[in-house]
C-alpha positions as CSV (number, residue, x, y, z in Angstrom):
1,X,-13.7,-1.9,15.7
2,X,-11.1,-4.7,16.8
3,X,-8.0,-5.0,15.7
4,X,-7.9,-7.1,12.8
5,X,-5.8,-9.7,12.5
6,X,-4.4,-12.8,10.0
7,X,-6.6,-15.0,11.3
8,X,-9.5,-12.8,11.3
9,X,-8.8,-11.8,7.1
10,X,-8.9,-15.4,6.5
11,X,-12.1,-16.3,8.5
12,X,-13.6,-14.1,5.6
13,X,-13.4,-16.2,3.0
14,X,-16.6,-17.1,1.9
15,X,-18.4,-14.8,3.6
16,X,-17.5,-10.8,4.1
17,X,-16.1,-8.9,0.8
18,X,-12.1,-8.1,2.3
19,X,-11.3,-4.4,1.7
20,X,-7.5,-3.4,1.6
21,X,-5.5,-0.2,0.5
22,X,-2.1,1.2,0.3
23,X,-1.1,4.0,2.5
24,X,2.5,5.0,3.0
25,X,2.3,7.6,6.0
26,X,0.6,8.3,9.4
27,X,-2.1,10.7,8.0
28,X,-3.4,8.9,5.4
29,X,-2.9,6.0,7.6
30,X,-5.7,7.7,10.5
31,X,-8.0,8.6,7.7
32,X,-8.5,5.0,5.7
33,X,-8.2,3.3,8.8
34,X,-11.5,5.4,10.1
35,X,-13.0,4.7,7.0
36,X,-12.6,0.7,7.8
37,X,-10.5,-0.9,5.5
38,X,-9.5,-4.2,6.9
39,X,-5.8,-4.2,5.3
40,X,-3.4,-1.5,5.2
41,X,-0.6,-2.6,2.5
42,X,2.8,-0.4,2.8
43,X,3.3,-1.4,-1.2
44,X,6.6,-0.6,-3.5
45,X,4.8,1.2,-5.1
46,X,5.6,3.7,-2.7
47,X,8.4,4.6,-5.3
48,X,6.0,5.4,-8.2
49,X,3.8,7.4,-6.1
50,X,5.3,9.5,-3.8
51,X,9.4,9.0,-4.6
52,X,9.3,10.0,-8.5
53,X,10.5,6.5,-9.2
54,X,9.9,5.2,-13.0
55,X,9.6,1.9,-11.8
56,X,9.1,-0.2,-8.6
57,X,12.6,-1.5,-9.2
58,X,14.4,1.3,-7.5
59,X,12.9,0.8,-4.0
60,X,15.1,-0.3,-0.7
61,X,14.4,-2.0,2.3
62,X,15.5,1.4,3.9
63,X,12.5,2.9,2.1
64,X,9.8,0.7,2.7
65,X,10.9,0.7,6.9
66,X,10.6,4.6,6.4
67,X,7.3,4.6,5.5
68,X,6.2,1.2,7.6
69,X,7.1,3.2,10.8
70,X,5.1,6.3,9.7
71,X,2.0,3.4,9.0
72,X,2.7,1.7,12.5
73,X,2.7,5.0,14.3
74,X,-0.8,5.5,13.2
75,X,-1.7,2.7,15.4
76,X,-4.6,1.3,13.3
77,X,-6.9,-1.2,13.4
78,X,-6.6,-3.0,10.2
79,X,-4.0,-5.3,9.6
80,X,-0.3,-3.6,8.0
81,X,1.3,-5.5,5.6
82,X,4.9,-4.6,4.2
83,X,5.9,-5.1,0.5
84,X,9.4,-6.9,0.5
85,X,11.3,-5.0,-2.4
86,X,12.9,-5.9,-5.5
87,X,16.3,-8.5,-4.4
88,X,15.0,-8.8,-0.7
89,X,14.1,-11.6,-1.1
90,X,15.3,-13.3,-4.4
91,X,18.6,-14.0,-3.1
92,X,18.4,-16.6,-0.6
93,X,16.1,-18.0,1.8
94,X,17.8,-16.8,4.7
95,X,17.9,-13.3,3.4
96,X,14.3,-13.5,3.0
97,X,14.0,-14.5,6.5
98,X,16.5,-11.9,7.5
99,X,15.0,-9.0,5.4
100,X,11.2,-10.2,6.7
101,X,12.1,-10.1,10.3
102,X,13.2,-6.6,10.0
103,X,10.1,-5.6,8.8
104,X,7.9,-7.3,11.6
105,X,10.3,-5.7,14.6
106,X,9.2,-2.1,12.9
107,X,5.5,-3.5,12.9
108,X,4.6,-5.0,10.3
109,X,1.9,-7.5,10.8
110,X,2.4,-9.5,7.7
111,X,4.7,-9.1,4.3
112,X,3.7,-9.7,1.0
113,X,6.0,-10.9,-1.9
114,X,6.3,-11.2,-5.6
115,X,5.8,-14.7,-7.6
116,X,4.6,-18.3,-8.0
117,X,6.5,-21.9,-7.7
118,X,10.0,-19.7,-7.7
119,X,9.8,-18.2,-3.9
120,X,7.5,-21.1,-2.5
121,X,10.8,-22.2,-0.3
122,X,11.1,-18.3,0.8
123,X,7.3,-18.3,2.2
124,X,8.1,-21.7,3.7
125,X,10.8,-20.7,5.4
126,X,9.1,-17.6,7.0
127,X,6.2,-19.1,7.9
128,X,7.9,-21.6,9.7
129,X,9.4,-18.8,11.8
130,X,6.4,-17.2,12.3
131,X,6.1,-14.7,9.6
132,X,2.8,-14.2,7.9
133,X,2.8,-13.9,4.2
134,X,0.8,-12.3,1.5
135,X,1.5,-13.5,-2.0
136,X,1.3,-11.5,-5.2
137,X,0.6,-13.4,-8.5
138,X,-0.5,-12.5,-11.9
139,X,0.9,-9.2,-13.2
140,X,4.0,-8.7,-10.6
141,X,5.4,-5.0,-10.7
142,X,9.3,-6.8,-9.7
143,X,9.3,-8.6,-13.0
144,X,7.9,-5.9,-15.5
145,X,11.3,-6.1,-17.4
146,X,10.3,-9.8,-18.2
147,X,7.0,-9.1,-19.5
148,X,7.8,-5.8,-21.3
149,X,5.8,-3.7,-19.9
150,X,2.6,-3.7,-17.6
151,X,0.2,-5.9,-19.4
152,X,-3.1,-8.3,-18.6
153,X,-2.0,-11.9,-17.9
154,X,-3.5,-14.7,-18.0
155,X,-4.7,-13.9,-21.4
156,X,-4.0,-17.2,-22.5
157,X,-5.0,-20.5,-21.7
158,X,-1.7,-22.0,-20.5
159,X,-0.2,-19.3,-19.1
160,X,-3.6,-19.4,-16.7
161,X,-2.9,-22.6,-15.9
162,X,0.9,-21.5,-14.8
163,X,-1.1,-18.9,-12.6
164,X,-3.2,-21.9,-11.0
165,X,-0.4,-23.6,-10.4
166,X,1.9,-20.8,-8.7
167,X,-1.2,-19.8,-6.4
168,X,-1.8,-23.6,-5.5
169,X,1.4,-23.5,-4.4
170,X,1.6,-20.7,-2.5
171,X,-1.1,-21.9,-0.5
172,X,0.7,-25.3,0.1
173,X,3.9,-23.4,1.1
174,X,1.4,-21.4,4.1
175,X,0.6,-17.7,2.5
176,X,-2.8,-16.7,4.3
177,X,-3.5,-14.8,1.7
178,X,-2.6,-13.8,-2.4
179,X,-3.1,-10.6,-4.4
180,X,-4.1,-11.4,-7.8
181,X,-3.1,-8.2,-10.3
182,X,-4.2,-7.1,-13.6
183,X,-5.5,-10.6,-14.1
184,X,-8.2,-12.0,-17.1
185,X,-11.3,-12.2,-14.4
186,X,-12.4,-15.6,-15.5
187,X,-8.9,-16.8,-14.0
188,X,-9.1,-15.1,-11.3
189,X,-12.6,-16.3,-10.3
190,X,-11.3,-20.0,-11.1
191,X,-8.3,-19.3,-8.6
192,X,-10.4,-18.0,-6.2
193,X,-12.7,-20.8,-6.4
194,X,-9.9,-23.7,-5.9
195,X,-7.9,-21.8,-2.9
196,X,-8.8,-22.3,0.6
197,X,-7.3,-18.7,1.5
198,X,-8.5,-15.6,0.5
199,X,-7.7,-13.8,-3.0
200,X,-7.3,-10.1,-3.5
201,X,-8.3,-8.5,-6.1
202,X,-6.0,-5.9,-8.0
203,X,-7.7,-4.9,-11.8
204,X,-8.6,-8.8,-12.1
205,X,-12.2,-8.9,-11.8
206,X,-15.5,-9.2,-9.4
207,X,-14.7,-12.4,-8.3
208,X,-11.7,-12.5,-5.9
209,X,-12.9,-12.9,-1.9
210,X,-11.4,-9.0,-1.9
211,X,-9.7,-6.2,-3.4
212,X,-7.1,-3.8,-3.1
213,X,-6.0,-0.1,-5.1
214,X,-3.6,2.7,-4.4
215,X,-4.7,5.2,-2.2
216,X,-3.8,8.3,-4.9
217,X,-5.3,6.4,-7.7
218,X,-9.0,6.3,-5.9
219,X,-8.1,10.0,-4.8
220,X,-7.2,11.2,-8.4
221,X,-3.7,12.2,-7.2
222,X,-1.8,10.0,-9.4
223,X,-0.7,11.1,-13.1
224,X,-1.5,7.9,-14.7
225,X,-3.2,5.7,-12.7
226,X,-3.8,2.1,-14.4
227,X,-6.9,1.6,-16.7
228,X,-8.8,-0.8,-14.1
229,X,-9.0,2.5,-11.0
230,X,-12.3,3.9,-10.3
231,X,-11.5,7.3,-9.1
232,X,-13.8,8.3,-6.6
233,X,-12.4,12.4,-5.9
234,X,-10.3,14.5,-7.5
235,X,-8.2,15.4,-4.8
236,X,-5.6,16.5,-7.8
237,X,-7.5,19.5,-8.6
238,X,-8.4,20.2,-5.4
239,X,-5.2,21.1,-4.5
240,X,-4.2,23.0,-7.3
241,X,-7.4,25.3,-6.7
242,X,-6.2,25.6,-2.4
243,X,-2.8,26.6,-3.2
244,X,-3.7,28.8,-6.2
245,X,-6.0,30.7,-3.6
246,X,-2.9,30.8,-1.0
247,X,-0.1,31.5,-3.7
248,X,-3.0,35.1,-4.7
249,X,-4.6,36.0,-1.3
250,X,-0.4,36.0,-0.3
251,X,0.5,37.9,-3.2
252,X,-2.2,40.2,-3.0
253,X,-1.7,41.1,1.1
254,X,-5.3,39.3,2.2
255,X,-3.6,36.4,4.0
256,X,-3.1,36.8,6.5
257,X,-5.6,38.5,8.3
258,X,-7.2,39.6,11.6
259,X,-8.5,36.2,11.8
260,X,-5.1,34.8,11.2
261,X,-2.9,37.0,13.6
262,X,-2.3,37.0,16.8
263,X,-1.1,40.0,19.1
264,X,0.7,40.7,22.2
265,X,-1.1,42.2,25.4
266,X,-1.5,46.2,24.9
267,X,0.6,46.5,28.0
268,X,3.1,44.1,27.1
269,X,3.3,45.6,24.0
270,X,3.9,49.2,25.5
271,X,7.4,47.2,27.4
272,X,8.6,46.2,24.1
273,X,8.5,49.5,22.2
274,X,10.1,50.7,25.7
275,X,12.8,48.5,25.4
276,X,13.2,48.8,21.8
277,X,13.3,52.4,22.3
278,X,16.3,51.9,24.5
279,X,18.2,49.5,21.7
């Protein structure tokens, strides 16, 4: 498989079904990258999944170039794309700019931020150096304190209408692509409909040109993954079961064994009792 590209994940509007995933280090990185995902997102979520983080709030720039450099090492095909966290962005343009840069120098291949008609002169900006841009609509992690909770938006009529309006925007403003999240489907499939770029799905329906889920939900490693994941193993059990078998066989003196171990020459054991016999 090529390497995929921006160019090449909007050339499939329309036509191919665009599959993307998070991943947050260099093993899981090889493995969904064999399994041909086109996108490989290095989300905030990061925090909730593997850093015990309540929220997605907490996460740094200093985390999410952590785990991007374990991605990037993986050297895969599909395309890596870098959540900007929570205030690096908000601030200022120029911090946006500053903040997004940083992430493409450790290899990111695109970034993806939070919001509608409120960061539209953010994604100008880096587009206009250069910077490829994701955007992220509809239920937005960043701003869960504002909505009380995580909860389904576009529920009602006007608020879709806002949504329409914030993705229209960020298409005018140059994003090549938006993630749609835990959205009512029928608004989604409208957005999706009236954008020229491709939409990724997230909990929002059928209809978007793609989707995306967290790695651990699909796996069933996560605790309480949202109510729209299909989980398709339960890796979670799995695990339990291996190191249950370990933590015994240990415990019990049948690991290791024979198998396991392995021994010096006869002879050049006979020179170490020798010399140990001379200690």
């Amino acid at each position: 498989m090529e390497k995929i590209t921006v160019p090449a994940i909007v050339k499939k509007k329309n036509k191919e079904k665009i599959v993307m995933i998070t991943s947050y280090d260099y093993l899981m990185t090889k493995l969904v990258d064999k399994a041909g995902v086109d996108g490989i997102l290095v989300g905030d979520s990061v925090g909730m999944v593997l850093l015990g983080y309540e929220t997605t709030l907490p996460v740094t720039m200093d985390e999410i170039a952590h785990h991007l450099k374990a991605v990037v090492r993986a050297k895969p095909k599909a395309l890596v794309i870098a959540d900007m966290p929570f205030l690096s962005y908000e601030v200022s343009k120029y911090e946006a700019l500053r903040n997004a840069g940083k992430l493409i120098k450790l290899g990111a291949e695109a970034v993806k931020i939070e919001g509608g008609v409120e960061v539209v002169d953010k994604v100008e900006v880096m587009v206009k150096h250069g910077i490829p841009v994701m955007g992220h609509i509809g239920l937005t992690p960043q701003r869960m304190l504002k909505f009380g909770g995580y909860k389904l938006m576009g529920k009602k009529a006007e608020l879709a209408i806002k949504l329409i309006e914030d993705a229209k925007a960020l298409e005018d403003a140059g994003a090549f692509s938006i993630v749609i999240e835990f959205t009512a489907a029928e608004v989604a499939a409208e957005i999706t409909r009236r954008l020229k770029i491709p939409t990724i799905c997230i909990g929002s329906g059928p209809h978007c040109d793609g989707q995306i889920i967290v790695l651990h939900d699909i796996l069933g490693l996560s605790e309480n993954p949202p109510p729209f994941v299909k989980k398709y193993a339960n890796l979670a059990d799995e695990v339990v079961k291996a190191v249950s078998m370990y933590v015994e066989e240990v415990r019990k003196g049948l690991f290791p064994t024979e198998k396991h171990t392995r021994r010096m020459k006869p002879e050049e054991y006979k020179v170490f009792k020798d010399l140990l016999d001379k200690l």
